[in-house]
Amino acid sequence: MSNYILEMNDISKSFPGVKALQNVSLKVKYGEVHCLMGENGAGKSTLINILAGLLEKDTGEIFIDQKPVSINNPHDAYRNGISFIFQELSVVDTLTVEENMTLGFESSYGSIVNKKENIKRVKNILQKLNIDILYNSYVGDLTVCEKQMMLIAKALSQDSKIIVMDEPTASLTNKETDELFKMIESLKEEGVTFIYVSHRFEDIFTIGDRITVFRDGKNAKDLIVKDTSEEEIIRYMVGRNIEDTFPKRNHEIGETILEVEKICAKELIKDVSFQLKRGQVLGVSGLAGAGKTELARALFGDNPIISGHITLKGQKINLNKPQDAIKSKIALLPEERRTQGIVGKMTVRENISLVVSNRLSKLCVINRKKDRQLAKKYIKDINVKTPTPEQIIRFLSGGNQQKAIIGKWLATEADIFLLDEPTRGIDIGAKSEIYEIINGLTKSGKAVLLFSSELPELLGVCDDIMVMNNGRLAGVLSNEEATQEEIMKLSVGGSDHE
Amino acid sequence: MNSRLNSRYLQRFMIIGILLVLCVVFAVMSEEFFTYINIRNILRQQSMVAITAAGATFVMITTGLDISVGSTIALSGVVFAKLVQGGMPLLPACLIAILVGGIVGLINASMIVGAKINPVIATLGSMYAVRGIAYLVAGGTTIANGLPKNFNVLGRGYIGPVPIPVVIMILVYIVFHFVLSRTLLGKYTYAIGGNKETARLSGISVAKVMVLLYVITGLLTGLSGTIMASRLTSGNPQIGTGFEFDVIIAVFLGGVSTTGGEGTIVGTFIGAMIVGVLSNGLNLLGVDPFYQYIIKGIVLVLAVMLDMALKGNGLSLKSLNKRILAKS
Amino acid sequence: MNSRLNSRYLQRFMIIGILLVLCVVFAVMSEEFFTYINIRNILRQQSMVAITAAGATFVMITTGLDISVGSTIALSGVVFAKLVQGGMPLLPACLIAILVGGIVGLINASMIVGAKINPVIATLGSMYAVRGIAYLVAGGTTIANGLPKNFNVLGRGYIGPVPIPVVIMILVYIVFHFVLSRTLLGKYTYAIGGNKETARLSGISVAKVMVLLYVITGLLTGLSGTIMASRLTSGNPQIGTGFEFDVIIAVFLGGVSTTGGEGTIVGTFIGAMIVGVLSNGLNLLGVDPFYQYIIKGIVLVLAVMLDMALKGNGLSLKSLNKRILAKS
Amino acid sequence: SKKEVKENTDNKEVASEKDNKKDEKKPLKIGVIYLTAEHPYYQAHAMHTQNYTAEKGIKLIELDGKVDQANMANQMENLVSQKVDGIIYCLLEGTAGSADINMAQEAGIPVITFAIKHDPKTADATFVGIDEKSAGALGGVEAANKFMAQFPDKKAKIAVIEMTGVSASTDRSDGFIEGFQSVITDAEVVVRLNGEGKKDKAMAVVEDAIQANPDINVFFGANGDQGLGALAALEAQGRGTIDTEIVISHDGSEPELLKIADPESALKIANANLPKDLAEATVDTILEIINGEREMKNTDDIFVPSAVITGDDIEAAQKFLKEQYNSDTQL
Ligand SMILES: Nc1ncnc2c1ncn2[C@@H]1O[C@H](COP(=O)(O)OP(=O)(O)OP(=O)(O)O)[C@@H](O)[C@H]1O
Ligand SMILES: Nc1ncnc2c1ncn2[C@@H]1O[C@H](COP(=O)(O)OP(=O)(O)OP(=O)(O)O)[C@@H](O)[C@H]1O
Ligand SMILES: [Mg+2]
Ligand SMILES: [Mg+2]
C-alpha cells in the first residue's frame, strides 16, 4: 500500500508548438511540504492547472487517497479537498476582502448569504494569520502584497487536505513570508499536505520536505530537502552549474545623472532626496506599503510630484506623465506584470517594440523589418523562451512574460532604469542573467534604481541601498555596511519617529 | 463599520439628488408636475422599463447585455392577447406569456453562454428574429378582437389608489434588491462582473449563473410585455422599438459601469425614474419635440457627469472608502 | 515568417467563407443575384455602413462605442443639403458637412475621454441631441428644393463602371487597412484595446489616440451622410435610424471582440457585406418582411457561430496559427 | 390670473362666442397627440392647428406620439391628469386608442380621434379624417388612367411600399390597388415592401425589388417619403422618368410636388391630404363637443375629402402648396 495522498502519473500536455509536459509524474506523501522546482516554462504551473481542472490533460491519471479521480473544473478539485493559490493573482477588485475570501465558500441559509457568519470567519482567519487587512476594504485598494496574503488566507481557511501554492511568496516581503511559513508549519502538524512551487531557495530550505525537479516538461529528479543542496537542485534544473548567482561587479561609478531633492508626491512620498550616479545600482528597500512603488512611479511621472525638484543631467525636469519620463530617457519596469506590463493579446514582438515603435517608424509608418530585428535581438539577449516572436504573449509562462517585458524596457535604451521587483517569479538561472544585464547597463554608463523586497538580491547587486518607511527615506546604507539586520532595523524603526 | 454599505448609500443618495433636482426644476416650471395624478402617471409609465431594467441590471453587472428586450415585450404581449383571444383565462395566459419571455432569455443565454457569441450580436439576432415571430403570431397586425373587458386590469387596474403595474414594479424591486444584495446569486453576479476568471477559480459555476440571469431578464421582460398588452388592451407586434435603449439608459444611469462588477437595484430604479420624469416634464412644459431630443440628450449626459462629479470622478468612491477606513 | 499576418489572413478567409456561402445560396435561388448590376447595388447600398464601420472598428477595438452615428449621418446630410441650397458649391459644402461629423466625434470624445462618461450613455446622449439638431437645421422637414442637378453626383455618379460611393469606400478601406496594420496609430489602437494601463505606462498618450479615433469615426460618418444625402437627392433629418446597429453588426461580425484588442479592417468590410448581401438576397427572393426579420436574426447568429466553429470556438484560430508556426 | 384675462380680451369675440359653457375667464385648453412630429404632413397639420386655435384663443398642448402606441397611451394619461378640456387624438392602433378614450371620457374629457380610427366596438367617439381606402382608390383610378395613356401596350405591374403593420398604411395601399384594378383589371401586384415610412429604407428595398423584377412599372408609396424613396431608387438605376414607369405617393408634401412639377420625373400623382382642412375640422369638432353641440359619445365619422394632385395642373399644385403647406416655393 502506498502512502501517497496524491499521485499524478504519466501526465502529458501539449500546447500547439509546445510540449509543456511529457509523461510527468508527481507523488506527494501525507502531511509533507512537497516542492516543485524548475526553470521558467518547465511546466510547473501547467501541472497545477491540470490538478485544478483548468486545463485538460492529454494523458495520465490522478489518484487522491489511492483512488482515481477525474477533475474537470475547479469545483471538482475543491470537492476532492484541494485548494489553490494560483501564480497569477486572482481576485475581484470590486468586492471586499470578506466577499473575496468567502467567494464560493459562503456560509448561507439556503441561498441567502449569512453575512455575519462570513465576517466572523474572515475576521478570525485574518487574526489567526496575523494579517493586517480590514475585512471590509475593497480589494482593488489593496497592494499586491496584501492581495497575495488575502489569497493565502483564503486557501488556508478552506479546511482542505491539500493546499497548492504557485509562487506564493513572489510578491511578499520577509515579514509576511515568515508569517506564512509559521502558518504552514502549524497546519502541517494538523495533517495538511502542501504542494509548493517556488523559485526561492530560502523558501524551499525553510519549509520543504521533498522536491520534484522539472526540466523542459519532464521529470528531472526527486530530491529530499535535507539531503540536498542548492547547487544540486540547480544542476538538475538547468543542467549545468551556476557559478555565482550574483555576478562580480567591477566598474566605475561616474558623475551624478539624477538628483532628487526633497520631493513629495501625491501618493505617499514625502521629502525624499538622493543622488543617482552613472554606473550605479541603487537599491530601494522597505516593507510592503513603505512606498517603493510610489517612488518609482513618481520618478516615472505617474505619481504627481507636489514639491521638490528633480534634476536630470544638470537640468531641472518636470515629470507629469509617463511620456515625459520616457522622453527624458527614464524607463520603468512596473511591478504588476499582467496588468501593467504586458498587452496580453499582442505578440511577443509587438510587446517588446511597443515603447519604441515611434523610433522604428517613419511618418508614423512602422518599419516592419526593424521591428522584427529588434524583437529577435531582445528575445535572444534575455533568453525569452517562446516558440517564435509571433507568439501571443499571454501564452508564455509567467517568468518568460516577465523577461519579455524586461526586453521591452531595455529596448528603450534609457539612461535610467527603474526596476520594480524585476526578478519576481523568475528562475535562478534567469535571475543571474538579469543581474548580468544590470551589470552590462551600468558598465555602459547607465544607472539603475532597483526596487526590491528581496534582501539577498539587494545585498548581492546594489552599490548602495536606500531604505524606505512610510513614504520617507529612513536611511541609506553602502554595500559594505549593509546587512539584512541593518536594513530591517531601518525598515521598521522609522515608524517610531512618526 | 461596514463601508460597503456606506458607499452604496452614498451612491444612491447622489443619483437620488439628481432626480430630485430634476423634479424641483419641473415643479417650479409647471404646476401640473407635482400632483398625485402626475406622479402616479410617471410611475405607471416607467413601470415596464423599470421591471425589465431590474433584470438587465444583473446581466449588465456581469458585463452582459440584452438588446432583444424591445422585441420580447412585443412577443409576450402578442402571445398573451392571442391566448386570451382563443379563450384562455387571464392568469394562465399571462403566465405562459411570461414564460415565453423566459424562453427568449434561455435562447439568448444558450447563444451567449453556450456558444460564446458576443452578447451584442446574439441579442441583436434575437431582437430581429423575435420581432418577426411576434408579427407572425399576431398575423401581421394588432390582436384586439374578442378580448374580454378585464383584459386591461393588469395594465390599467388599481389596488387601492395605486396602479397595478406600479404595485408589481415595487414588488419586483423589493425582491430583486434582496436578491442582489443578500443572496448568493447576487454576490456571484458581482463576482462574475468583477472578474469572471476569479469567479470560475473560486468554484462558481459561471455558466449556470449567467444562464439564470438571462432567463430572469427574459421573464421580467415577459412580465413587462403582458402589462404593456393589457395597458394597450391589445397585442401589438410593432411595440417596443427603442425600449432597449430606455432600459440600458436606466441601468447605466443607475450606476452600473461598462467594466462590470458594480451597480445596485435601487440605482437602476432611480435611473428609470430620471428617464420618466425627464420626458414627462418636457411634455408638460410643451417643449417642441425637436428641442426635446436635444434637451434629453444633454440632460442624460449632464446627469451622469454630475453623478460622477459628486462621487469624485467615479474614482473617489474608493478613496472615500479608504478615508473612512483610515479613520475607523 | 510573419504569422500575425497569417492569422489575420486566416480570420479573413473564414469570414469570407461565410460571405461566399451566403452568395452561393442566393445565386442558386435567384438568377438576378449574381449579376454585375446587383453586386454593384449591394456595394453601393452598403458603402455608407461600411465607411462608417471602418472608423467604428478602431473605436471598438479600444472597447469604445459610438451609437450616435445614425443621427450624425442625418445631420451631416442635412447640413450638406442646406449649404448647397444656400448657394454654396458642392465641394466646400461637402467638406463642411464632413467636418460637422468630425465635430460630433470631438464632442463624443470629450465626453468619453475628457469627462470619462460611459461611451454608451455619452453617445446615446449625442444620438438624441444630434437628431434634434438635424431637425432644427432642416426646419423640421426634408430639404429638397433648390438643389442643383449635380447634387446627386456623389451618391449616384460613376467613375468608369464603378459607382462613386463604392470608389470612396474602397479608398477608405485601403487607407484604414494600412493605418490599422502598419502605422503607430494602428498599433496604439490595439495596445489600448488590449490593456489600457500598459499602453499608458508605455508612454502612449491614450487620451489623444482615443480622441483621434472618435473624431475619425465622426468624419467618416459625416462622409457617409453626404453620400446618403446625395443618393437621396435631399437632406432628410429622419433618416439613419437603426444605422448604428448595422455598423455594430458589421464590426462585430468582422471579428472585433467585446473585450477589445482584436479585429481587422478587412474583417469589418466583409461583415458589412454579409449584412448587405443578406438583406439584398432576401429582398430579391421577395421574402415576406416578417420572415425577413426572423431569417436575418438567425443568419446573423449562425454566421458568428460558424465563424467561431471554423476558428475552433474562437480559440483555435490561435491554435491553428500555432500549428502553422510549429511546422515552420 | 390677471394676465389670462388680458389675453382673453384680445380674442374677445371669438372667446365669448365659444365659451358659453366654460368659465368666461379661463381659455380653453386642448390637447393634441400627433402621430409623429417628424413628418411633413404632420408638421403642416400642426401648423394649421396652431394657427386655428390661436385665432380662437385656445391654449394648445401638443404632444409627439412618435409612432408608438405605448408612448401615446402615456401621453393620454398625462393629458387627462392635466385636465384639458378636450383631446384630439392621432392614435396608431384602434383598440388601444379605445381604451385611452374610455379613460378620458370617464374623467369627463371629450376625445375625438383623427386619421386612424379608434375601435368603434369598444369606444364611442367621433372620428375625423380621410377615408384611407377611398383616398387610396382615388389615386389608384387616376394612376391607372395615366398608365393607360402612357403605356397603352404594357401590362401594369405594381409595387407597394408601405409601413408594415400599420393599419392606415395598409388600408391606403389596399384602396390604391382596388382603384387601380377597377380600371385595369389585369394589373398585377408584384410585391408589397416594408419601407418603414422612411426615405432611406424605401430606397433600399425598391432598389432590390427592381433588381428582382425589372419590369415593375407602377410604384405606390404609402406616404410621401416612401414614394420619394422609390423614385430615388429608380433614378439611381437610370430610370425614374415618365418614359419608364409611374410613381404615386401619398401626402402631397413639398418635395413630392417639386418632383411632380418636373415634366421628366416618373412621380406624376400624389394623393394629397389637406392638412389645413383636416386640422380645422378636428378643432371644430372637438369644440362642438366641448360646447355641448355634439354628444361626447357621438360616433359620427367626419370625412374630409382628399385631393389628387397631378403633373397636369401645376397651377392647382402651386395653390395647394400655398394653402395647405404655407409654402411659397415655385414649382
Ligand atoms: N495556454 C497556453 N498556450 C500555449 N502555451 C502555453 C500555455 N500555457 C503554458 N504554455 C507553455 O507551456 C510551457 C510551460 O509553462 P508553465 O506556465 O507551466 O511554466 P512554469 O514552469 O510555471 O514557468 P514559470 O516559472 O515561468 O511560471 C511554457 O513553454 C509555456 O509557454
Ligand atoms: N498610510 C496609507 N494610507 C493609505 N494607503 C496606503 C498607506 N500606505 C500605503 N498605502 C497604499 O499601499 C500601497 C503602497 O504600497 P507599495 O506597493 O508602494 O509598497 P511597496 O513599498 O512598493 O511595497 P510592495 O511593492 O512590496 O508591496 C499603495 O497602493 C498605497 O495606496
Ligand atoms: Mg508558473
Ligand atoms: Mg511595490
mmCIF file of C-alpha atoms in Angstrom, chain D residues 9-107:
data_model
loop_
_atom_site.group_PDB
_atom_site.id
_atom_site.type_symbol
_atom_site.label_atom_id
_atom_site.label_comp_id
_atom_site.label_asym_id
_atom_site.label_seq_id
_atom_site.Cartn_x
_atom_site.Cartn_y
_atom_site.Cartn_z
ATOM 1 C CA THR D 9 -59.853 90.053 -24.121
ATOM 2 C CA ASP D 10 -57.639 90.111 -27.197
ATOM 3 C CA ASN D 11 -59.841 87.428 -28.620
ATOM 4 C CA LYS D 12 -62.958 88.651 -27.040
ATOM 5 C CA GLU D 13 -65.452 87.952 -29.720
ATOM 6 C CA VAL D 14 -64.261 84.509 -30.508
ATOM 7 C CA ALA D 15 -63.865 83.517 -26.933
ATOM 8 C CA SER D 16 -67.157 84.818 -25.670
ATOM 9 C CA GLU D 17 -68.858 83.236 -28.577
ATOM 10 C CA LYS D 18 -67.479 79.805 -27.909
ATOM 11 C CA ASP D 19 -67.045 79.785 -24.188
ATOM 12 C CA ASN D 20 -70.630 79.902 -23.155
ATOM 13 C CA LYS D 21 -70.313 76.715 -21.152
ATOM 14 C CA LYS D 22 -66.929 77.260 -19.567
ATOM 15 C CA ASP D 23 -65.751 79.814 -17.113
ATOM 16 C CA GLU D 24 -65.507 83.038 -19.084
ATOM 17 C CA LYS D 25 -62.099 83.980 -17.766
ATOM 18 C CA LYS D 26 -60.243 80.793 -18.475
ATOM 19 C CA PRO D 27 -59.135 79.984 -22.022
ATOM 20 C CA LEU D 28 -59.914 76.524 -23.275
ATOM 21 C CA LYS D 29 -57.122 74.015 -23.051
ATOM 22 C CA ILE D 30 -56.996 71.403 -25.801
ATOM 23 C CA GLY D 31 -54.506 68.591 -26.054
ATOM 24 C CA VAL D 32 -53.352 67.141 -29.349
ATOM 25 C CA ILE D 33 -51.356 63.977 -29.804
ATOM 26 C CA TYR D 34 -49.831 63.808 -33.262
ATOM 27 C CA LEU D 35 -48.812 60.534 -34.789
ATOM 28 C CA THR D 36 -45.312 61.941 -35.255
ATOM 29 C CA ALA D 37 -43.541 65.258 -35.371
ATOM 30 C CA GLU D 38 -41.109 64.066 -37.965
ATOM 31 C CA HIS D 39 -43.333 64.009 -40.965
ATOM 32 C CA PRO D 40 -44.046 66.877 -43.370
ATOM 33 C CA TYR D 41 -47.766 66.197 -43.336
ATOM 34 C CA TYR D 42 -47.977 66.334 -39.560
ATOM 35 C CA GLN D 43 -45.806 69.418 -39.447
ATOM 36 C CA ALA D 44 -48.237 71.169 -41.737
ATOM 37 C CA HIS D 45 -51.146 69.780 -39.767
ATOM 38 C CA ALA D 46 -49.620 71.048 -36.538
ATOM 39 C CA MET D 47 -49.026 74.476 -38.037
ATOM 40 C CA HIS D 48 -52.651 74.797 -39.084
ATOM 41 C CA THR D 49 -53.867 73.530 -35.741
ATOM 42 C CA GLN D 50 -51.730 76.136 -34.002
ATOM 43 C CA ASN D 51 -52.932 78.947 -36.231
ATOM 44 C CA TYR D 52 -56.541 77.987 -35.964
ATOM 45 C CA THR D 53 -56.579 77.566 -32.197
ATOM 46 C CA ALA D 54 -54.628 80.781 -31.737
ATOM 47 C CA GLU D 55 -57.324 82.558 -33.701
ATOM 48 C CA LYS D 56 -59.851 81.146 -31.303
ATOM 49 C CA GLY D 57 -57.836 81.924 -28.207
ATOM 50 C CA ILE D 58 -57.462 78.309 -27.247
ATOM 51 C CA LYS D 59 -54.452 77.074 -25.324
ATOM 52 C CA LEU D 60 -52.934 74.151 -27.166
ATOM 53 C CA ILE D 61 -50.895 71.327 -25.660
ATOM 54 C CA GLU D 62 -49.134 69.416 -28.419
ATOM 55 C CA LEU D 63 -47.501 66.048 -27.929
ATOM 56 C CA ASP D 64 -45.434 63.882 -30.243
ATOM 57 C CA GLY D 65 -46.763 60.333 -30.455
ATOM 58 C CA LYS D 66 -43.537 59.078 -32.014
ATOM 59 C CA VAL D 67 -45.458 56.433 -33.988
ATOM 60 C CA ASP D 68 -45.533 54.425 -30.771
ATOM 61 C CA GLN D 69 -48.832 53.382 -29.254
ATOM 62 C CA ALA D 70 -47.353 52.815 -25.818
ATOM 63 C CA ASN D 71 -45.975 56.314 -25.830
ATOM 64 C CA MET D 72 -49.341 57.649 -26.908
ATOM 65 C CA ALA D 73 -51.063 55.853 -24.064
ATOM 66 C CA ASN D 74 -48.657 57.577 -21.700
ATOM 67 C CA GLN D 75 -49.452 60.911 -23.220
ATOM 68 C CA MET D 76 -53.168 60.361 -22.979
ATOM 69 C CA GLU D 77 -52.709 59.734 -19.270
ATOM 70 C CA ASN D 78 -50.683 62.887 -18.971
ATOM 71 C CA LEU D 79 -53.292 64.974 -20.783
ATOM 72 C CA VAL D 80 -56.062 63.585 -18.626
ATOM 73 C CA SER D 81 -54.111 64.399 -15.494
ATOM 74 C CA GLN D 82 -53.692 67.943 -16.758
ATOM 75 C CA LYS D 83 -57.481 68.194 -17.002
ATOM 76 C CA VAL D 84 -57.595 69.563 -20.505
ATOM 77 C CA ASP D 85 -60.959 70.461 -21.943
ATOM 78 C CA GLY D 86 -60.695 68.184 -24.913
ATOM 79 C CA ILE D 87 -58.292 65.907 -26.742
ATOM 80 C CA ILE D 88 -57.564 65.404 -30.422
ATOM 81 C CA TYR D 89 -56.001 62.016 -30.651
ATOM 82 C CA CYS D 90 -53.985 60.818 -33.680
ATOM 83 C CA LEU D 91 -53.617 57.280 -32.459
ATOM 84 C CA LEU D 92 -51.780 54.446 -34.096
ATOM 85 C CA GLU D 93 -53.820 51.429 -33.097
ATOM 86 C CA GLY D 94 -57.573 51.334 -32.747
ATOM 87 C CA THR D 95 -58.196 49.145 -29.732
ATOM 88 C CA ALA D 96 -55.547 50.663 -27.562
ATOM 89 C CA GLY D 97 -56.891 54.024 -28.610
ATOM 90 C CA SER D 98 -60.352 52.967 -27.472
ATOM 91 C CA ALA D 99 -59.117 52.157 -24.006
ATOM 92 C CA ASP D 100 -57.497 55.562 -23.761
ATOM 93 C CA ILE D 101 -60.679 57.228 -24.947
ATOM 94 C CA ASN D 102 -62.739 55.451 -22.323
ATOM 95 C CA MET D 103 -60.286 56.526 -19.657
ATOM 96 C CA ALA D 104 -60.505 60.153 -20.745
ATOM 97 C CA GLN D 105 -64.250 60.130 -21.071
ATOM 98 C CA GLU D 106 -64.578 58.673 -17.601
ATOM 99 C CA ALA D 107 -62.618 61.667 -16.399
#
